[in-house]
Amino acid sequence: MLEMWHSFTALPMWVKLWMMLILGPINMATLAYLDQPMGITIAALAWGGMLISVGILIRDRGFSKLVSGGHVLTWPPLVLLLIFARPDGSDSYGLFLTALLLVDAVSLIFDTNDLRLWFLNRRSS
């Protein structure tokens, strides 16, 4: 557990803030909308990416570029759903889905690059 903490504290400050104040909370908040149209599907995709990433984090005993793999597996379908098959719902749900879309799309830009770098590093070793 201490290794994971040291790994977290070694991340750049902006990454820690992004993860703790924006990325984690908005994806966790999908649970508040389970009763909304497609709420269960949206939460499953959001949480799926986080849970896979946490599994990798635990297995590797720290943050590596591979942690992004969980997001890259389940968040592209989530982003596509939010762009092309966005469900109707309350105004607050619509605003939430817009924020979730923007945050996860930005995250996927970084995650895709991190996973690419992980594969390149693995290939060269």
XYZ file of C-alpha atoms in Angstrom:
125
model
C 0.000 0.000 0.000
C 2.868 2.336 0.799
C 4.304 1.762 -2.688
C 1.040 2.925 -4.246
C 1.009 6.029 -2.055
C 4.591 6.901 -3.015
C 3.691 6.325 -6.650
C 0.723 8.692 -6.306
C 2.740 11.412 -4.579
C 5.365 11.207 -7.344
C 2.797 12.220 -9.975
C 2.818 15.847 -11.136
C 0.580 18.072 -9.019
C -1.767 18.849 -11.916
C -2.339 15.107 -12.495
C -3.163 14.526 -8.824
C -5.573 17.471 -8.820
C -7.181 16.329 -12.083
C -7.692 12.800 -10.744
C -8.886 13.733 -7.248
C -10.982 16.829 -7.949
C -12.393 16.236 -11.439
C -11.911 12.804 -13.029
C -12.689 10.573 -10.062
C -15.618 12.554 -8.668
C -17.479 12.980 -11.960
C -17.211 9.304 -12.848
C -18.223 8.262 -9.326
C -21.184 10.646 -9.500
C -22.747 8.495 -12.227
C -24.203 6.462 -9.352
C -26.437 9.420 -8.496
C -28.161 9.077 -11.881
C -28.918 5.357 -11.962
C -32.646 6.120 -12.176
C -32.214 8.319 -15.259
C -32.457 7.007 -18.846
C -29.448 4.750 -19.552
C -28.137 5.613 -16.086
C -27.103 2.040 -15.316
C -25.262 1.661 -18.629
C -23.485 4.988 -18.196
C -22.461 4.146 -14.632
C -21.281 0.669 -15.663
C -19.044 2.106 -18.384
C -17.714 4.884 -16.141
C -17.045 2.601 -13.184
C -15.772 -0.200 -15.417
C -12.883 1.961 -16.569
C -12.050 3.007 -13.035
C -12.236 -0.515 -11.597
C -10.015 -2.016 -14.287
C -7.511 0.785 -13.724
C -7.570 0.249 -9.952
C -6.979 -3.467 -10.531
C -3.903 -2.665 -12.616
C -2.759 -0.142 -9.999
C -2.995 -2.769 -7.252
C -1.323 -5.468 -9.339
C 1.567 -3.183 -10.302
C 1.721 -1.699 -6.790
C 1.704 1.791 -8.207
C 0.848 4.048 -11.083
C 2.197 3.082 -14.470
C 1.197 4.088 -17.966
C -0.764 0.813 -18.147
C -3.262 2.129 -15.567
C -4.734 4.140 -18.448
C -5.721 0.868 -20.111
C -8.877 0.541 -18.040
C -10.135 3.873 -19.279
C -9.212 3.091 -22.882
C -11.285 -0.101 -22.748
C -14.596 1.230 -21.445
C -14.637 4.986 -21.901
C -14.622 5.157 -25.732
C -18.023 3.416 -25.833
C -19.201 5.803 -23.105
C -18.010 8.865 -25.025
C -19.582 7.593 -28.253
C -22.852 6.894 -26.449
C -22.869 10.417 -25.022
C -22.186 11.928 -28.455
C -24.424 9.826 -30.699
C -27.080 8.251 -28.449
C -27.373 10.756 -25.644
C -30.373 9.873 -23.489
C -33.061 12.366 -22.564
C -33.566 13.283 -18.947
C -33.799 16.146 -16.528
C -31.888 19.375 -17.124
C -29.419 18.514 -14.364
C -28.842 15.100 -15.940
C -28.159 16.722 -19.312
C -25.633 19.110 -17.766
C -24.021 16.237 -15.898
C -23.727 14.159 -19.091
C -22.117 17.095 -20.901
C -19.556 17.481 -18.115
C -18.924 13.712 -18.045
C -18.436 13.676 -21.812
C -15.941 16.542 -21.733
C -13.954 15.181 -18.791
C -13.746 11.614 -20.093
C -12.930 12.755 -23.642
C -10.044 14.870 -22.333
C -8.907 11.989 -20.144
C -8.945 9.630 -23.123
C -6.551 11.903 -25.004
C -4.010 11.520 -22.201
C -4.870 7.861 -21.579
C -4.458 6.854 -25.216
C -1.035 8.464 -25.329
C -0.022 6.853 -22.019
C -1.070 3.428 -23.273
C 0.802 4.011 -26.533
C 3.933 4.908 -24.552
C 3.487 1.832 -22.364
C 3.347 -0.418 -25.450
C 6.381 1.296 -27.009
C 8.381 0.906 -23.803
C 7.335 -2.734 -23.479
C 8.324 -3.436 -27.087
C 11.773 -1.880 -26.636
C 12.518 -3.845 -23.430
